[in-house]
Amino acid sequence: SASGSASGGAPTGELSDEFKERQKEAAAIVERGRAAKSTASSAARQKERESLEKSLAAARESAEMKDRVALQSNTDKLLAEREERQQAMRRQEDEMKQGMVKREAKAARELEEAKQERKAKAKADEAAA
């Protein structure tokens, strides 16, 4: 037949319709593959984004924890220094009080000794008179 194709006898019109149909199917399969791949890569990107967000959150939490620990450490150090200063001031106050007590006791002894000396002198003067 004059309208036969080179591939073996089927009319050219039928072959091209079947070819077009297969091409459409192939294109649809390729498109479904692309969509699936896109969905998969979108899901992979989403997972990667979530993973990065988790890592970032963990890093932020770790940094905040380090800051809290450093702050607590500084606070503890400042409180300890303050306590040391307060103890030193209390010791100084105690020493000053003890010093005052000793001076008062010494002054009281000296006053008593002076009284005794005056009494003794008065007696001696009386005896001499």
PDB file of C-alpha atoms in Angstrom:
ATOM      1  CA  SER A   1       0.000   0.000   0.000  1.00  0.00           C
ATOM      2  CA  ALA A   2       1.218   3.460  -0.792  1.00  0.00           C
ATOM      3  CA  SER A   3       0.236   4.844   2.633  1.00  0.00           C
ATOM      4  CA  GLY A   4       2.236   2.112   4.510  1.00  0.00           C
ATOM      5  CA  SER A   5       5.022   3.080   6.905  1.00  0.00           C
ATOM      6  CA  ALA A   6       8.591   1.908   6.753  1.00  0.00           C
ATOM      7  CA  SER A   7       8.141  -0.081   9.971  1.00  0.00           C
ATOM      8  CA  GLY A   8       5.993  -2.764   8.576  1.00  0.00           C
ATOM      9  CA  GLY A   9       2.555  -2.226   7.241  1.00  0.00           C
ATOM     10  CA  ALA A  10       0.423  -0.216   9.710  1.00  0.00           C
ATOM     11  CA  PRO A  11      -1.087   2.957   8.303  1.00  0.00           C
ATOM     12  CA  THR A  12       0.850   6.104   9.136  1.00  0.00           C
ATOM     13  CA  GLY A  13      -2.172   7.852  10.719  1.00  0.00           C
ATOM     14  CA  GLU A  14      -2.773   5.060  13.291  1.00  0.00           C
ATOM     15  CA  LEU A  15       0.867   4.841  14.242  1.00  0.00           C
ATOM     16  CA  SER A  16       1.109   8.539  14.858  1.00  0.00           C
ATOM     17  CA  ASP A  17      -2.081   8.516  17.037  1.00  0.00           C
ATOM     18  CA  GLU A  18      -0.696   5.640  19.128  1.00  0.00           C
ATOM     19  CA  PHE A  19       2.686   7.376  19.278  1.00  0.00           C
ATOM     20  CA  LYS A  20       1.012  10.593  20.436  1.00  0.00           C
ATOM     21  CA  GLU A  21      -0.958   8.656  23.087  1.00  0.00           C
ATOM     22  CA  ARG A  22       2.189   6.932  24.369  1.00  0.00           C
ATOM     23  CA  GLN A  23       4.023  10.241  24.353  1.00  0.00           C
ATOM     24  CA  LYS A  24       1.215  11.769  26.447  1.00  0.00           C
ATOM     25  CA  GLU A  25       1.400   8.839  28.885  1.00  0.00           C
ATOM     26  CA  ALA A  26       5.180   9.164  29.077  1.00  0.00           C
ATOM     27  CA  ALA A  27       4.871  12.894  29.667  1.00  0.00           C
ATOM     28  CA  ALA A  28       2.268  12.268  32.402  1.00  0.00           C
ATOM     29  CA  ILE A  29       4.553   9.677  34.036  1.00  0.00           C
ATOM     30  CA  VAL A  30       7.507  12.093  33.866  1.00  0.00           C
ATOM     31  CA  GLU A  31       5.303  14.862  35.327  1.00  0.00           C
ATOM     32  CA  ARG A  32       4.111  12.564  38.158  1.00  0.00           C
ATOM     33  CA  GLY A  33       7.738  11.664  38.789  1.00  0.00           C
ATOM     34  CA  ARG A  34       8.714  15.337  38.908  1.00  0.00           C
ATOM     35  CA  ALA A  35       5.818  16.096  41.261  1.00  0.00           C
ATOM     36  CA  ALA A  36       6.770  13.170  43.490  1.00  0.00           C
ATOM     37  CA  LYS A  37      10.404  14.232  43.398  1.00  0.00           C
ATOM     38  CA  SER A  38       9.403  17.820  44.160  1.00  0.00           C
ATOM     39  CA  THR A  39       7.187  16.635  47.015  1.00  0.00           C
ATOM     40  CA  ALA A  40       9.989  14.406  48.274  1.00  0.00           C
ATOM     41  CA  SER A  41      12.550  17.198  48.023  1.00  0.00           C
ATOM     42  CA  SER A  42      10.047  19.578  49.615  1.00  0.00           C
ATOM     43  CA  ALA A  43       9.570  17.069  52.440  1.00  0.00           C
ATOM     44  CA  ALA A  44      13.350  16.654  52.664  1.00  0.00           C
ATOM     45  CA  ARG A  45      13.773  20.437  52.784  1.00  0.00           C
ATOM     46  CA  GLN A  46      11.074  20.618  55.459  1.00  0.00           C
ATOM     47  CA  LYS A  47      12.837  17.918  57.494  1.00  0.00           C
ATOM     48  CA  GLU A  48      16.173  19.707  57.047  1.00  0.00           C
ATOM     49  CA  ARG A  49      14.562  23.013  58.086  1.00  0.00           C
ATOM     50  CA  GLU A  50      13.052  21.356  61.181  1.00  0.00           C
ATOM     51  CA  SER A  51      16.393  19.749  61.985  1.00  0.00           C
ATOM     52  CA  LEU A  52      18.183  23.104  61.644  1.00  0.00           C
ATOM     53  CA  GLU A  53      15.519  24.800  63.781  1.00  0.00           C
ATOM     54  CA  LYS A  54      15.978  22.111  66.447  1.00  0.00           C
ATOM     55  CA  SER A  55      19.762  22.550  66.308  1.00  0.00           C
ATOM     56  CA  LEU A  56      19.379  26.316  66.549  1.00  0.00           C
ATOM     57  CA  ALA A  57      16.961  25.990  69.471  1.00  0.00           C
ATOM     58  CA  ALA A  58      19.338  23.584  71.219  1.00  0.00           C
ATOM     59  CA  ALA A  59      22.287  25.945  70.635  1.00  0.00           C
ATOM     60  CA  ARG A  60      20.242  28.895  71.896  1.00  0.00           C
ATOM     61  CA  GLU A  61      19.134  26.904  74.951  1.00  0.00           C
ATOM     62  CA  SER A  62      22.736  25.834  75.591  1.00  0.00           C
ATOM     63  CA  ALA A  63      23.934  29.451  75.345  1.00  0.00           C
ATOM     64  CA  GLU A  64      21.143  30.595  77.674  1.00  0.00           C
ATOM     65  CA  MET A  65      22.060  27.811  80.127  1.00  0.00           C
ATOM     66  CA  LYS A  66      25.738  28.864  80.006  1.00  0.00           C
ATOM     67  CA  ASP A  67      24.655  32.480  80.609  1.00  0.00           C
ATOM     68  CA  ARG A  68      22.485  31.408  83.558  1.00  0.00           C
ATOM     69  CA  VAL A  69      25.326  29.316  85.006  1.00  0.00           C
ATOM     70  CA  ALA A  70      27.795  32.208  84.564  1.00  0.00           C
ATOM     71  CA  LEU A  71      25.312  34.642  86.082  1.00  0.00           C
ATOM     72  CA  GLN A  72      24.646  32.301  89.002  1.00  0.00           C
ATOM     73  CA  SER A  73      28.397  31.806  89.450  1.00  0.00           C
ATOM     74  CA  ASN A  74      28.951  35.585  89.460  1.00  0.00           C
ATOM     75  CA  THR A  75      26.061  36.039  91.879  1.00  0.00           C
ATOM     76  CA  ASP A  76      27.457  33.342  94.183  1.00  0.00           C
ATOM     77  CA  LYS A  77      30.916  34.940  93.982  1.00  0.00           C
ATOM     78  CA  LEU A  78      29.529  38.413  94.759  1.00  0.00           C
ATOM     79  CA  LEU A  79      27.477  37.042  97.655  1.00  0.00           C
ATOM     80  CA  ALA A  80      30.543  35.248  99.047  1.00  0.00           C
ATOM     81  CA  GLU A  81      32.639  38.439  98.756  1.00  0.00           C
ATOM     82  CA  ARG A  82      29.873  40.422 100.474  1.00  0.00           C
ATOM     83  CA  GLU A  83      29.686  37.838 103.265  1.00  0.00           C
ATOM     84  CA  GLU A  84      33.489  38.030 103.705  1.00  0.00           C
ATOM     85  CA  ARG A  85      33.339  41.840 103.935  1.00  0.00           C
ATOM     86  CA  GLN A  86      30.490  41.651 106.458  1.00  0.00           C
ATOM     87  CA  GLN A  87      32.445  39.138 108.578  1.00  0.00           C
ATOM     88  CA  ALA A  88      35.533  41.367 108.435  1.00  0.00           C
ATOM     89  CA  MET A  89      33.426  44.348 109.539  1.00  0.00           C
ATOM     90  CA  ARG A  90      31.887  42.301 112.379  1.00  0.00           C
ATOM     91  CA  ARG A  91      35.397  41.200 113.482  1.00  0.00           C
ATOM     92  CA  GLN A  92      36.552  44.837 113.435  1.00  0.00           C
ATOM     93  CA  GLU A  93      33.488  45.871 115.448  1.00  0.00           C
ATOM     94  CA  ASP A  94      34.132  43.054 117.943  1.00  0.00           C
ATOM     95  CA  GLU A  95      37.801  44.060 118.246  1.00  0.00           C
ATOM     96  CA  MET A  96      36.804  47.704 118.753  1.00  0.00           C
ATOM     97  CA  LYS A  97      34.244  46.683 121.405  1.00  0.00           C
ATOM     98  CA  GLN A  98      36.829  44.495 123.153  1.00  0.00           C
ATOM     99  CA  GLY A  99      39.299  47.382 122.998  1.00  0.00           C
ATOM    100  CA  MET A 100      36.704  49.731 124.487  1.00  0.00           C
ATOM    101  CA  VAL A 101      35.865  47.204 127.216  1.00  0.00           C
ATOM    102  CA  LYS A 102      39.580  46.814 128.016  1.00  0.00           C
ATOM    103  CA  ARG A 103      40.112  50.611 128.049  1.00  0.00           C
ATOM    104  CA  GLU A 104      37.012  51.094 130.214  1.00  0.00           C
ATOM    105  CA  ALA A 105      38.216  48.366 132.594  1.00  0.00           C
ATOM    106  CA  LYS A 106      41.688  49.944 132.710  1.00  0.00           C
ATOM    107  CA  ALA A 107      40.190  53.399 133.301  1.00  0.00           C
ATOM    108  CA  ALA A 108      37.961  51.974 136.051  1.00  0.00           C
ATOM    109  CA  ARG A 109      40.997  50.276 137.697  1.00  0.00           C
ATOM    110  CA  GLU A 110      43.036  53.451 137.449  1.00  0.00           C
ATOM    111  CA  LEU A 111      40.169  55.453 138.928  1.00  0.00           C
ATOM    112  CA  GLU A 112      39.792  52.928 141.751  1.00  0.00           C
ATOM    113  CA  GLU A 113      43.574  52.986 142.340  1.00  0.00           C
ATOM    114  CA  ALA A 114      43.492  56.807 142.421  1.00  0.00           C
ATOM    115  CA  LYS A 115      40.623  56.689 144.950  1.00  0.00           C
ATOM    116  CA  GLN A 116      42.567  54.227 147.082  1.00  0.00           C
ATOM    117  CA  GLU A 117      45.682  56.392 146.873  1.00  0.00           C
ATOM    118  CA  ARG A 118      43.671  59.497 147.905  1.00  0.00           C
ATOM    119  CA  LYS A 119      42.120  57.557 150.804  1.00  0.00           C
ATOM    120  CA  ALA A 120      45.538  56.305 151.871  1.00  0.00           C
ATOM    121  CA  LYS A 121      47.009  59.818 151.552  1.00  0.00           C
ATOM    122  CA  ALA A 122      44.080  61.275 153.469  1.00  0.00           C
ATOM    123  CA  LYS A 123      44.609  58.702 156.231  1.00  0.00           C
ATOM    124  CA  ALA A 124      48.339  59.403 156.231  1.00  0.00           C
ATOM    125  CA  ASP A 125      47.675  63.160 156.400  1.00  0.00           C
ATOM    126  CA  GLU A 126      45.137  62.576 159.178  1.00  0.00           C
ATOM    127  CA  ALA A 127      47.605  60.404 161.075  1.00  0.00           C
ATOM    128  CA  ALA A 128      50.327  63.002 160.613  1.00  0.00           C
ATOM    129  CA  ALA A 129      48.092  65.857 161.786  1.00  0.00           C
TER     130      ALA A 129
END
